[in-house]
JSON list of C-alpha atoms in Angstrom, two decimals:
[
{"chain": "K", "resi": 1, "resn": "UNK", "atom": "CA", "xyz": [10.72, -152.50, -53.85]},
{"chain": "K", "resi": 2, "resn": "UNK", "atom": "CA", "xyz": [12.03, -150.53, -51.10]},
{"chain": "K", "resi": 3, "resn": "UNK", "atom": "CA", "xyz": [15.34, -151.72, -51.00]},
{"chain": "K", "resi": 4, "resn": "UNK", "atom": "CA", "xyz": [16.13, -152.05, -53.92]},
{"chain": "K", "resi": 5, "resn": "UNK", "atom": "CA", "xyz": [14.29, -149.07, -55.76]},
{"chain": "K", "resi": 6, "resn": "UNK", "atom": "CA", "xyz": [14.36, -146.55, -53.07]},
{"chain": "K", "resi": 7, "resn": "UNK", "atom": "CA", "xyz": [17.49, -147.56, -51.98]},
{"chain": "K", "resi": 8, "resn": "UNK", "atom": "CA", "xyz": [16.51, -148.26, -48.32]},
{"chain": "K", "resi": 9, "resn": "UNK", "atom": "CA", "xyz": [19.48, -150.31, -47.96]},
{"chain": "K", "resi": 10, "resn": "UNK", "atom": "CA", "xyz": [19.25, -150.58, -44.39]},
{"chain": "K", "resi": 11, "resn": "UNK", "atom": "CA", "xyz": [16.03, -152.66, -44.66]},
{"chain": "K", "resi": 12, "resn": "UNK", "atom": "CA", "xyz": [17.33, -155.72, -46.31]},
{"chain": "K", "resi": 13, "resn": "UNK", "atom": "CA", "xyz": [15.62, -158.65, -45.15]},
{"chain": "K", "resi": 14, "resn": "UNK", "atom": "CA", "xyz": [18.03, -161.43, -43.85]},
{"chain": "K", "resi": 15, "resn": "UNK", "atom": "CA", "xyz": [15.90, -164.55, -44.68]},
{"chain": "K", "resi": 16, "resn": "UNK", "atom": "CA", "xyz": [17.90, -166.96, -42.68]},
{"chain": "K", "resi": 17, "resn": "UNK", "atom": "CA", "xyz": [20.68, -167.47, -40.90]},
{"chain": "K", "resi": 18, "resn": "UNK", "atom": "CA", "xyz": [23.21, -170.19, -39.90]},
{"chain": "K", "resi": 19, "resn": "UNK", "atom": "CA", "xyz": [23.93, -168.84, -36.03]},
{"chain": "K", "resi": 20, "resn": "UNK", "atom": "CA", "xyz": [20.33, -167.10, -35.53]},
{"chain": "K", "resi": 21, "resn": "UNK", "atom": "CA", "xyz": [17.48, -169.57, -35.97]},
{"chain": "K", "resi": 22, "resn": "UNK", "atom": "CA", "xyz": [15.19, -166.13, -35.05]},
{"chain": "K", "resi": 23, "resn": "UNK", "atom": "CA", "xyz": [16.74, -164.87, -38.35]},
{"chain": "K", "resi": 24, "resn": "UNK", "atom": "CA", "xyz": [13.83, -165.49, -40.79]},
{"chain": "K", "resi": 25, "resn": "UNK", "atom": "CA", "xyz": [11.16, -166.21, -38.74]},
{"chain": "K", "resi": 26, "resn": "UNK", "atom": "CA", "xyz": [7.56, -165.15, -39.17]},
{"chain": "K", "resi": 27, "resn": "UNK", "atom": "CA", "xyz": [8.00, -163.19, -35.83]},
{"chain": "K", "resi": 28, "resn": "UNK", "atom": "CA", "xyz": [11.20, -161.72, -37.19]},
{"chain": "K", "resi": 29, "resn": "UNK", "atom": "CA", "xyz": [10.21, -160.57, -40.80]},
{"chain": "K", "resi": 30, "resn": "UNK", "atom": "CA", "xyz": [6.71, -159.40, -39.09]},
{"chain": "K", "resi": 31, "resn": "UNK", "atom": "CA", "xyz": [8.74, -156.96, -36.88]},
{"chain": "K", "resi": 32, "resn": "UNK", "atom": "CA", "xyz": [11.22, -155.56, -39.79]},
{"chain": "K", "resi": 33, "resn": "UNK", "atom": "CA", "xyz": [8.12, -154.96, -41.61]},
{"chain": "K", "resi": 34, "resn": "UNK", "atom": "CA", "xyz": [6.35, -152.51, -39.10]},
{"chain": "K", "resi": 35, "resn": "UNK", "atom": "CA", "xyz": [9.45, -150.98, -38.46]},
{"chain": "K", "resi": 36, "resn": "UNK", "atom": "CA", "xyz": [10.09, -150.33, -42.69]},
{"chain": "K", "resi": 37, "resn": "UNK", "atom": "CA", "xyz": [6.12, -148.92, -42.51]},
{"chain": "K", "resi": 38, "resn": "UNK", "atom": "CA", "xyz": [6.33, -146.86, -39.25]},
{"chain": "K", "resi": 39, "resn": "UNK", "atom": "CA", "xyz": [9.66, -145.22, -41.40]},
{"chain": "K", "resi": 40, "resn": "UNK", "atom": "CA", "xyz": [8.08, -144.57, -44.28]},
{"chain": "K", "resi": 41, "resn": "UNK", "atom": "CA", "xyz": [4.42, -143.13, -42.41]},
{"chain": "K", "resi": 42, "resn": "UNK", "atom": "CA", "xyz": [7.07, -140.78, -40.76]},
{"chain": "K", "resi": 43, "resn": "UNK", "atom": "CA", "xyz": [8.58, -139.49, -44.10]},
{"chain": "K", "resi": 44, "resn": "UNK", "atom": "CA", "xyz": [4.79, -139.47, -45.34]},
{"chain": "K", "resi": 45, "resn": "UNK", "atom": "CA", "xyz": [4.12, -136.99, -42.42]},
{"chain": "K", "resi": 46, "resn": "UNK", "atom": "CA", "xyz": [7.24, -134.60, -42.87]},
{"chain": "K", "resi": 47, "resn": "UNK", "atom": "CA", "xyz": [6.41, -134.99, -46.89]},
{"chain": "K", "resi": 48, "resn": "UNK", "atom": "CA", "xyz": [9.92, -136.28, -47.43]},
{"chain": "K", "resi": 49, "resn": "UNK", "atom": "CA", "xyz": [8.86, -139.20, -48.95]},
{"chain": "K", "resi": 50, "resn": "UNK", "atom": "CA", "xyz": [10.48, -139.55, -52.47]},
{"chain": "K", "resi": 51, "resn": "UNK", "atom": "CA", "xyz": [8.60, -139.63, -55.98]},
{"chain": "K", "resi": 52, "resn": "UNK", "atom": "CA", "xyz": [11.18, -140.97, -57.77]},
{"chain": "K", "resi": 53, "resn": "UNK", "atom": "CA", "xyz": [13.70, -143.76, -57.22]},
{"chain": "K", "resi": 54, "resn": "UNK", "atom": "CA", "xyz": [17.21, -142.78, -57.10]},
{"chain": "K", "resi": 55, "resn": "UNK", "atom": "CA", "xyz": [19.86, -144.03, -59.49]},
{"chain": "K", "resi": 56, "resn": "UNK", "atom": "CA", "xyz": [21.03, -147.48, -58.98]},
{"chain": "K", "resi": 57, "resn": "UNK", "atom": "CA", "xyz": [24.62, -147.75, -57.50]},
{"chain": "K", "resi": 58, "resn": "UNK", "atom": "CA", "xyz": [26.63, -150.65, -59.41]},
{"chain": "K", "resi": 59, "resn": "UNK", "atom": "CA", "xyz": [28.76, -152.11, -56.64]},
{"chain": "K", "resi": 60, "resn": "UNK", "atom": "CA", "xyz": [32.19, -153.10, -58.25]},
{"chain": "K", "resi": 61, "resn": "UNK", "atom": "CA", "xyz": [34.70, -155.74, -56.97]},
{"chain": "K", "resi": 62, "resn": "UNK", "atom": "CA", "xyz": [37.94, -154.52, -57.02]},
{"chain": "K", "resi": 63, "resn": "UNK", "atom": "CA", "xyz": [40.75, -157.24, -58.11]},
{"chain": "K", "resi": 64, "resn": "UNK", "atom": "CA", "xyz": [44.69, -157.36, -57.66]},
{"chain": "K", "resi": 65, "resn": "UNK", "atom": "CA", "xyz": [46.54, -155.93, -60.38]},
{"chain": "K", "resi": 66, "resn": "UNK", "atom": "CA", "xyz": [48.12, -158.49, -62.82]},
{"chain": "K", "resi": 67, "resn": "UNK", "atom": "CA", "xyz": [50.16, -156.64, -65.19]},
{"chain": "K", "resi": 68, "resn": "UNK", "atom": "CA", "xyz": [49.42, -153.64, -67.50]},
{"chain": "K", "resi": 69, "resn": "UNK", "atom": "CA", "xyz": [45.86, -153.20, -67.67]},
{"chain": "K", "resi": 70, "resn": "UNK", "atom": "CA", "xyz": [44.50, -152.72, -71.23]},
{"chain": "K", "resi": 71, "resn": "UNK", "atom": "CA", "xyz": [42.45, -149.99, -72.82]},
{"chain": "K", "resi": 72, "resn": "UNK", "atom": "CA", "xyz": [38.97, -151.15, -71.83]},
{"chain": "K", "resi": 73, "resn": "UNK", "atom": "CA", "xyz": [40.56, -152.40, -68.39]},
{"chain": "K", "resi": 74, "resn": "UNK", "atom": "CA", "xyz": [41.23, -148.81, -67.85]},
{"chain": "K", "resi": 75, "resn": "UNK", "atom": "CA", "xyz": [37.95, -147.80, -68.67]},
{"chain": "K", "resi": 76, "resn": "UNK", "atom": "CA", "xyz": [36.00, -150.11, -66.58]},
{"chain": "K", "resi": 77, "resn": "UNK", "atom": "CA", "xyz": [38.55, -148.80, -63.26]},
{"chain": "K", "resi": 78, "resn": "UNK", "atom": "CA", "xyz": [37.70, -145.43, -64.22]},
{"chain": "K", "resi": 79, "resn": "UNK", "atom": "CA", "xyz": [36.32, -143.47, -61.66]},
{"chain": "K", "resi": 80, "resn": "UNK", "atom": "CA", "xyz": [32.43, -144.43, -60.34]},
{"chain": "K", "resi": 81, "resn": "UNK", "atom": "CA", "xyz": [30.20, -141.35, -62.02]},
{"chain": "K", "resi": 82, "resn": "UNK", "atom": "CA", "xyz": [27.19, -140.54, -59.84]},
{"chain": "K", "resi": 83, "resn": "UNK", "atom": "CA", "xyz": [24.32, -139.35, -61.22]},
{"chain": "K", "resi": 84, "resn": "UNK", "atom": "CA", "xyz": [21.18, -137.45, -59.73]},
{"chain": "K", "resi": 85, "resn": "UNK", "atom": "CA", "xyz": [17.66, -138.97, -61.26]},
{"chain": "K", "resi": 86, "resn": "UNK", "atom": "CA", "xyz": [17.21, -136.20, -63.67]},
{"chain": "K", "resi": 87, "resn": "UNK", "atom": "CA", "xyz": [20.73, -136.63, -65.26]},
{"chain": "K", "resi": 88, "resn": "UNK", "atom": "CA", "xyz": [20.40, -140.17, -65.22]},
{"chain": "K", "resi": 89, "resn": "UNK", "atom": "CA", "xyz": [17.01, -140.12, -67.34]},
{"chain": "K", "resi": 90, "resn": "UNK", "atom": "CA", "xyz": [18.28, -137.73, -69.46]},
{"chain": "K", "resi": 91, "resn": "UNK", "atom": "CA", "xyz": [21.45, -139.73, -70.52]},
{"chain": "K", "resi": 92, "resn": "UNK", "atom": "CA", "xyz": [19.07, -143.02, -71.06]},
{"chain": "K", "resi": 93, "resn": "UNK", "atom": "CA", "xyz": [16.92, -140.50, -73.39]},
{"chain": "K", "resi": 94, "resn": "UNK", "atom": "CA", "xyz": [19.92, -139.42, -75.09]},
{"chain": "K", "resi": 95, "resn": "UNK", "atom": "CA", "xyz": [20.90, -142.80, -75.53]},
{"chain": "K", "resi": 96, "resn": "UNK", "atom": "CA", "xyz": [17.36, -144.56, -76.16]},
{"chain": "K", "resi": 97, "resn": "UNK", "atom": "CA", "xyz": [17.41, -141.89, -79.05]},
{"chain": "K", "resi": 98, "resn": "UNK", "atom": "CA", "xyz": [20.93, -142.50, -80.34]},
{"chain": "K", "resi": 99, "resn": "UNK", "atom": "CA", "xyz": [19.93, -146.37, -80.52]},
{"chain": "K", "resi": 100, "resn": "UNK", "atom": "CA", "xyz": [16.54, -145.42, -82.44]},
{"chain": "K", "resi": 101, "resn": "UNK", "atom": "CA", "xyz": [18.51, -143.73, -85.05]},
{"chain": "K", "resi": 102, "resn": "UNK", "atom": "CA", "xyz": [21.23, -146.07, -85.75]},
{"chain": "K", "resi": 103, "resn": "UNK", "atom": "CA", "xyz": [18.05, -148.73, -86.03]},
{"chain": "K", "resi": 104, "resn": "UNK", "atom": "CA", "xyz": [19.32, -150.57, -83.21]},
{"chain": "K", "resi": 105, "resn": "UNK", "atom": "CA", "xyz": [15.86, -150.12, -81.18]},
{"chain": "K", "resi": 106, "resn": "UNK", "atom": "CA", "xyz": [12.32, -149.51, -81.78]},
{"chain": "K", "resi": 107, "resn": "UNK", "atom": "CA", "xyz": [10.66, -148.00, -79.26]},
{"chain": "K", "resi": 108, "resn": "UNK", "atom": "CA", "xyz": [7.43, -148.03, -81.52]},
{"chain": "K", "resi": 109, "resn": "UNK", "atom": "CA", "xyz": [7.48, -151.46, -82.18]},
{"chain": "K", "resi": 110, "resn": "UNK", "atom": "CA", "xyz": [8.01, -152.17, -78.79]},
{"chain": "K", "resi": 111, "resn": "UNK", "atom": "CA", "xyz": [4.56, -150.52, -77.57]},
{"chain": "K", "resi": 112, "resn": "UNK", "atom": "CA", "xyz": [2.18, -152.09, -79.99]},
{"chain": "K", "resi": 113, "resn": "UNK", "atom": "CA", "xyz": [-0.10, -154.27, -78.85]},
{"chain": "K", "resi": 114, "resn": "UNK", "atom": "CA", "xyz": [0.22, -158.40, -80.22]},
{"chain": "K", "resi": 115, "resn": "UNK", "atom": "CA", "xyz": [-3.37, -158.13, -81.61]},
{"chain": "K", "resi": 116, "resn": "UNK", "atom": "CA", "xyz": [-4.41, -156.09, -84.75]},
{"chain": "K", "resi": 117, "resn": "UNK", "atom": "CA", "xyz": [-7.14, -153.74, -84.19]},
{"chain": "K", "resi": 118, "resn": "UNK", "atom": "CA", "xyz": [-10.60, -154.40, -85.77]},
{"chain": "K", "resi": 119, "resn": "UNK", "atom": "CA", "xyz": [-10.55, -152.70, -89.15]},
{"chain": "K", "resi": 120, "resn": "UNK", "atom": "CA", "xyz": [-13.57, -151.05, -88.41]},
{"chain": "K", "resi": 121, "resn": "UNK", "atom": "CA", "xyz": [-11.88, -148.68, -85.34]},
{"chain": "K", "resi": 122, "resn": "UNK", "atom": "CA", "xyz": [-9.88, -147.61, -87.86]},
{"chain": "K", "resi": 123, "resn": "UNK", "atom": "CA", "xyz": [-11.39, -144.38, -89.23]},
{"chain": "K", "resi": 124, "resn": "UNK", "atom": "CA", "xyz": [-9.57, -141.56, -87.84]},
{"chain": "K", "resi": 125, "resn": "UNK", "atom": "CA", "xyz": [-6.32, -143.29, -86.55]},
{"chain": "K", "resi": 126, "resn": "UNK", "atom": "CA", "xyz": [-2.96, -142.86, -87.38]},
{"chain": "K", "resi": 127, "resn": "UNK", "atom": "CA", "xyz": [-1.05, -145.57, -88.19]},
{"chain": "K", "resi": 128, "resn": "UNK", "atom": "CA", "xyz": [2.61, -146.45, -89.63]},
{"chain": "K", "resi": 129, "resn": "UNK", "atom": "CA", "xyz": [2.80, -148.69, -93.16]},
{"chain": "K", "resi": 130, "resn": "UNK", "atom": "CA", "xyz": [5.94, -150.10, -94.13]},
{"chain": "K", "resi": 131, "resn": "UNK", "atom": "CA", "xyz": [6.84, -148.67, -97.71]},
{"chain": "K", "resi": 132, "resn": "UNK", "atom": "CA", "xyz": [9.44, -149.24, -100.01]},
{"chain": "K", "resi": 133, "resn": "UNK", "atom": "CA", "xyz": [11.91, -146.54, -101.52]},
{"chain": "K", "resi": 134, "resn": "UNK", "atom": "CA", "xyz": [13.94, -146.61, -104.19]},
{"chain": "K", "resi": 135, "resn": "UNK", "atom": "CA", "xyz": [16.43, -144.51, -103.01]},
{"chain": "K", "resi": 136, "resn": "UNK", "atom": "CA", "xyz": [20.63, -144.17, -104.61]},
{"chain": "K", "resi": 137, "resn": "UNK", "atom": "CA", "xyz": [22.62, -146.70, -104.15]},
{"chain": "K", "resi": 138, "resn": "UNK", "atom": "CA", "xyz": [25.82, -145.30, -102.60]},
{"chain": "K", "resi": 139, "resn": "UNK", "atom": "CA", "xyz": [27.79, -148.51, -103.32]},
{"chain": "K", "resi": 140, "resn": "UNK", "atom": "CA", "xyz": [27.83, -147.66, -106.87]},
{"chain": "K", "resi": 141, "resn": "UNK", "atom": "CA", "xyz": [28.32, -145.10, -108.94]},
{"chain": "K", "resi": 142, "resn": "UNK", "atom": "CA", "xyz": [24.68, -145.59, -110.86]},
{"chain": "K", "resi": 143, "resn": "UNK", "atom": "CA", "xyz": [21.93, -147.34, -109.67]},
{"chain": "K", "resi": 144, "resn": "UNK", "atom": "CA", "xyz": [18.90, -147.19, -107.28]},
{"chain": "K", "resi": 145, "resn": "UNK", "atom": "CA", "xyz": [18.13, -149.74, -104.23]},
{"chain": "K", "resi": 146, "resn": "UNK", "atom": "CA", "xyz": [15.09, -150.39, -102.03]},
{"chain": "K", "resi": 147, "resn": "UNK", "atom": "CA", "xyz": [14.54, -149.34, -98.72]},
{"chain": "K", "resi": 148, "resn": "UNK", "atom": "CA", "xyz": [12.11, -149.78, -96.69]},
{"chain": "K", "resi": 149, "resn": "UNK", "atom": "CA", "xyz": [10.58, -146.94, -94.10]},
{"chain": "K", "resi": 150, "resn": "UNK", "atom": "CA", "xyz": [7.61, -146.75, -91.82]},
{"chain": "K", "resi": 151, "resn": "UNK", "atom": "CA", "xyz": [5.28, -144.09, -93.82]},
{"chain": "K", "resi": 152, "resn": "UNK", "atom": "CA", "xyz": [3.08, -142.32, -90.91]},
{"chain": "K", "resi": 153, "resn": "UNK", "atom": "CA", "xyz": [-0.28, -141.54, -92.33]},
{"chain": "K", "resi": 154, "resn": "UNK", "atom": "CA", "xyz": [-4.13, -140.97, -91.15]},
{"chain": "K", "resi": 155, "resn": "UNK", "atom": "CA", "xyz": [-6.81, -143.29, -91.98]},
{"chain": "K", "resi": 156, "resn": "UNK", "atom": "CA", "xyz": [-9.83, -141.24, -93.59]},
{"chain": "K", "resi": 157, "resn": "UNK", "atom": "CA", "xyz": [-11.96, -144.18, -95.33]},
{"chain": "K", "resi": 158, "resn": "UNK", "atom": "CA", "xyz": [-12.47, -147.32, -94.72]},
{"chain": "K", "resi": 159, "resn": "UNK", "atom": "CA", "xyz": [-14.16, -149.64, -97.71]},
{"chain": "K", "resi": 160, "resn": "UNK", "atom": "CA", "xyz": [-17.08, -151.65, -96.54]},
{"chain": "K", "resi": 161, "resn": "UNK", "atom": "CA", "xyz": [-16.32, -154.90, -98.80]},
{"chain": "K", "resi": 162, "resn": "UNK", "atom": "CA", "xyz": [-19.29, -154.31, -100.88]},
{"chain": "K", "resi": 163, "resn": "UNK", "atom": "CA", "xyz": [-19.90, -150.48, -102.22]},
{"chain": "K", "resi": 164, "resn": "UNK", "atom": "CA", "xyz": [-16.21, -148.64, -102.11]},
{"chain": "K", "resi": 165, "resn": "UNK", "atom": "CA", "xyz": [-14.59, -148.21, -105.00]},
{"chain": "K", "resi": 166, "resn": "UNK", "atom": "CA", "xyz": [-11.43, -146.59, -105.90]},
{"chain": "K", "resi": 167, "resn": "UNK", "atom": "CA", "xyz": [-12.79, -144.10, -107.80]},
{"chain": "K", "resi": 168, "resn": "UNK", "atom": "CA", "xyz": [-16.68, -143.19, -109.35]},
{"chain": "K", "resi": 169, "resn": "UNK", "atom": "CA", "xyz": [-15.11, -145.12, -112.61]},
{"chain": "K", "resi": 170, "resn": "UNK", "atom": "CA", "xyz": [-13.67, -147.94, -111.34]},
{"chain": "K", "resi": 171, "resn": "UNK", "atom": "CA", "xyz": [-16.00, -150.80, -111.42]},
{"chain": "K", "resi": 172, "resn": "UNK", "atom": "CA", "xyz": [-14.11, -153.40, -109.39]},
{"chain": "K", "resi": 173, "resn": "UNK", "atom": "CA", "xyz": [-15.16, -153.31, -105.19]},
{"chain": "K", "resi": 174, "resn": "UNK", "atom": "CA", "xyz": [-12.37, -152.23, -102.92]},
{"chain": "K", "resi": 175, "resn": "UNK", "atom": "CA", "xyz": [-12.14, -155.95, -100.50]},
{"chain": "K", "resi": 176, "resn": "UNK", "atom": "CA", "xyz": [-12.87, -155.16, -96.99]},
{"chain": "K", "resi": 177, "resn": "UNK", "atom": "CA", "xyz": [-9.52, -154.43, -94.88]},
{"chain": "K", "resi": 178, "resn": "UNK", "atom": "CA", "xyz": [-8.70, -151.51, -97.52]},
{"chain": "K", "resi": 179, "resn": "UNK", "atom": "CA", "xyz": [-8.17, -148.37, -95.91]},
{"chain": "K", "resi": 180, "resn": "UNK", "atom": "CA", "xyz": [-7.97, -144.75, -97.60]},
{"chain": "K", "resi": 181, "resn": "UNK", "atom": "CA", "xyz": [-4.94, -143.54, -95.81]},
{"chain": "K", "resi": 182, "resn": "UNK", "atom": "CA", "xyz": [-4.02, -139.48, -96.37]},
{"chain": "K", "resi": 183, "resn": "UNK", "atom": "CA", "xyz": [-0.09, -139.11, -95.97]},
{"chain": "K", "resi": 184, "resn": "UNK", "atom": "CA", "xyz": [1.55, -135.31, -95.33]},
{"chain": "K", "resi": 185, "resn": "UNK", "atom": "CA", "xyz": [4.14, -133.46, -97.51]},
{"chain": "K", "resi": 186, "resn": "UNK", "atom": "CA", "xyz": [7.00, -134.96, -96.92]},
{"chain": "K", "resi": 187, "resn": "UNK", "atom": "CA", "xyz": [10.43, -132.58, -98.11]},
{"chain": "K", "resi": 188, "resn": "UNK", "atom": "CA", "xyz": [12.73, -135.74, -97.37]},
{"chain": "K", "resi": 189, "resn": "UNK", "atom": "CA", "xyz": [11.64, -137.81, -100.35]},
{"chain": "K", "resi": 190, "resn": "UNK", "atom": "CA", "xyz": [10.40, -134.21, -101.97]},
{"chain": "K", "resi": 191, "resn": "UNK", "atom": "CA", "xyz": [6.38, -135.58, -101.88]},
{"chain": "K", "resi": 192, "resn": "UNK", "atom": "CA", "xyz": [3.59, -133.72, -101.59]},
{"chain": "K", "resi": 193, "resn": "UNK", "atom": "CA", "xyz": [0.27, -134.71, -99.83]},
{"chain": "K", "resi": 194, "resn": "UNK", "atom": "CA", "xyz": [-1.56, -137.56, -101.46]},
{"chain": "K", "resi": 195, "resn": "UNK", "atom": "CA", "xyz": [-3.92, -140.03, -100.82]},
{"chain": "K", "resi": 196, "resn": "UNK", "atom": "CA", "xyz": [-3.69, -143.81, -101.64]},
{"chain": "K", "resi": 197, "resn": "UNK", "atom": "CA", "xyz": [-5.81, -147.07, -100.68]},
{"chain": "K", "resi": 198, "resn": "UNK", "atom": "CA", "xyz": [-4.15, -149.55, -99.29]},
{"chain": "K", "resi": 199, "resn": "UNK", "atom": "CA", "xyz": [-5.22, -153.06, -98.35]},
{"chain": "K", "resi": 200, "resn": "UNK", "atom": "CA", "xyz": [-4.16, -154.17, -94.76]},
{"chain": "K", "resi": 201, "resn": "UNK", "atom": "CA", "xyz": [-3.99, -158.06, -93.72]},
{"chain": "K", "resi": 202, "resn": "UNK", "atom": "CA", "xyz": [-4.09, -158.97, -90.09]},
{"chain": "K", "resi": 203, "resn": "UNK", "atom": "CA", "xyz": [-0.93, -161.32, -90.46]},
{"chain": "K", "resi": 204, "resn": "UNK", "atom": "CA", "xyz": [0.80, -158.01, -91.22]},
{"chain": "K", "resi": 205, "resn": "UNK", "atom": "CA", "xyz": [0.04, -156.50, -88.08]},
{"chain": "K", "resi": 206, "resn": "UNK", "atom": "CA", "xyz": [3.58, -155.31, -86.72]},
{"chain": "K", "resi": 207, "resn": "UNK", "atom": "CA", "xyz": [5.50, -157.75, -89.22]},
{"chain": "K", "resi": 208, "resn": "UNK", "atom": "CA", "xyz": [8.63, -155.94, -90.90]},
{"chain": "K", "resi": 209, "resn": "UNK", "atom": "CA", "xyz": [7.60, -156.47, -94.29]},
{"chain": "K", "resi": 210, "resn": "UNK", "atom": "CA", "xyz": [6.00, -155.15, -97.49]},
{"chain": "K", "resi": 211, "resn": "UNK", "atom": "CA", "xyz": [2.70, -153.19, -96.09]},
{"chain": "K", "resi": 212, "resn": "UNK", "atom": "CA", "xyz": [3.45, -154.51, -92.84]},
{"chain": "K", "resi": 213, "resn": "UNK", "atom": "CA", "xyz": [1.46, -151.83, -90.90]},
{"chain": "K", "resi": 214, "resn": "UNK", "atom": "CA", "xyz": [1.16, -150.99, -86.63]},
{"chain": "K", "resi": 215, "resn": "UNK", "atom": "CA", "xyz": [-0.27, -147.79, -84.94]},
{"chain": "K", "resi": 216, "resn": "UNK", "atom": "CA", "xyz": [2.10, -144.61, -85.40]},
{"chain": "K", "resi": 217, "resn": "UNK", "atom": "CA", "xyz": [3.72, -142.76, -82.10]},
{"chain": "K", "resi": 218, "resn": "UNK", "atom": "CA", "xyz": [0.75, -140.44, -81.49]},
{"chain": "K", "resi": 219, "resn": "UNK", "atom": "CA", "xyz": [-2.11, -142.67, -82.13]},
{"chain": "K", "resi": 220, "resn": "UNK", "atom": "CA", "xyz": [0.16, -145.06, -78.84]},
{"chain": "K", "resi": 221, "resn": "UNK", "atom": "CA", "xyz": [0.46, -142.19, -76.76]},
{"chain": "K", "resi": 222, "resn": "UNK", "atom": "CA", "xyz": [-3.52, -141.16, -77.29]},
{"chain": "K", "resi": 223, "resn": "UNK", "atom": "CA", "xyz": [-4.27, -144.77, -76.69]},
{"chain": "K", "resi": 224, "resn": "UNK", "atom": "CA", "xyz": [-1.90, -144.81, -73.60]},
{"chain": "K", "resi": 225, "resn": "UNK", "atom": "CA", "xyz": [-3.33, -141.38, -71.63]},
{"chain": "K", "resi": 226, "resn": "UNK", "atom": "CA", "xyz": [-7.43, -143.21, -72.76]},
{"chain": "K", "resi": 227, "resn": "UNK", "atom": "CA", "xyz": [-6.32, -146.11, -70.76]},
{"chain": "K", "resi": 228, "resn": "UNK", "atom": "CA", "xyz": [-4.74, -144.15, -67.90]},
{"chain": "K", "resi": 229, "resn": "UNK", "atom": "CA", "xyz": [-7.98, -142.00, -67.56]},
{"chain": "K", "resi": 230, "resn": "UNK", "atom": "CA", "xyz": [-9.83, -144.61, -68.09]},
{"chain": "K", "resi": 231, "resn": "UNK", "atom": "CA", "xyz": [-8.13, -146.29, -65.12]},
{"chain": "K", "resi": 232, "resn": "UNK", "atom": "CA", "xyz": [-8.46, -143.37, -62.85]},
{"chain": "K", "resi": 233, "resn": "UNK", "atom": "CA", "xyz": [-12.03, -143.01, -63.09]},
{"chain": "K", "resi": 234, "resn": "UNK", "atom": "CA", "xyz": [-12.56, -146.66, -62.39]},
{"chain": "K", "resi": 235, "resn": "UNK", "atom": "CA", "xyz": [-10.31, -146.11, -59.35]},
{"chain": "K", "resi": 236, "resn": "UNK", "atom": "CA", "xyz": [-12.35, -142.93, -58.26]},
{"chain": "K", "resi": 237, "resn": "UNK", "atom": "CA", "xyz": [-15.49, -144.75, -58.24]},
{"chain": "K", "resi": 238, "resn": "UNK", "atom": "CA", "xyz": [-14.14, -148.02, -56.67]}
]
């Protein structure tokens, strides 16, 4: 960790050795290790001990040249950029976003967890449902297509299986698993706020498909800071 995230490069452990049978030893690795602690208790002391790791530094082999070098040749001699941490996180961000737009990546999907949640938790929560579009079909001159989006709404209702209805009229039950999810105005497909029940199945959980449904972005990021306070108070009274 030390090493290679902080960069303490001149604490590599040699592990063995073909000239040094010391090299490697129990003795030996004991000894590097007090000396990496008694370094870092020093930093602790003088508070120069770093938060952050710094950037990683790709070490490049360099080659003979065999004739002309080509265009991505050229780029991959190009000159080594170094980057402090801040500029380096903020170029992944850039790119992490870049990626999310072009569809490449899905950060989202990425954090959900691989069970559903009991429908019951459900009240309150926000959650993303996969909903078809028909949207124009810029292939041809006429025409609509289907696309599919992940609809962020808030779950208000949730039908208990053997009272909720639709509506007062209606005289068919609403089957347990159907939610009564409000969506916002939305000016991109020129929709107004609404409210619609939908019926969520557990082997849709995360699934990209039709109704295929997972928690939106700030129900993760409420669920994340729970579990990180949730965490620190256990540590506070351990």
């Amino acid at each position: 960790m030390r090493t290679r995230g902080l960069q303490w490069v001149e604490f590599a452990a040699r592990w063995s050795s073909s000239t040094d049978e010391y090299v490697g030893t129990v003795e030996e690795l004991t000894g590097h290790l007090k000396e990496l602690i008694e370094h870092e208790r020093d930093l602790r002391e003088n508070d120069e001990l770093p938060d952050v790791a710094p950037p990683p530094v790709v070490r490049r082999k360099t080659f003979k040249q065999l004739g002309t070098p080509t265009a991505q040749a050229e780029v991959l001699m190009a000159a080594r950029e170094e980057l402090t941490p801040d500029e380096l996180r903020e170029a992944a961000e850039d790119e992490r976003d870049r990626l999310e737009e072009a569809g490449e990546i899905d950060h989202v999907a990425d954090a959900q967890p691989e069970r559903p949640p009991d429908f019951a938790s459900l009240l309150n929560v926000h959650l993303e449902v996969r909903w078809p579009y028909r949207v124009p079909d810029q292939a041809k001159k006429r025409g609509y297509k289907t696309h599919y989006i992940w609809a962020e709404g808030e779950v208000v209702e949730i039908a208990d299986g053997t009272t909720t209805k639709r509506t007062p009229q209606c005289k068919t039950v609403l089957a347990w698993g159907a939610v009564r999810i409000k969506w916002p105005k939305d000016s991109r497909y020129d929709e107004d706020e609404s409210f619609t029940w939908t019926v969520l199945v557990e082997d849709s959980w995360r699934k990209e498909k039709h109704l295929g449904w997972r928690f939106a972005k700030p129900e993760l990021a409420r669920r994340g800071a729970a579990a990180r306070a949730a965490k620190r108070a256990r540590a506070d009274t351990s």
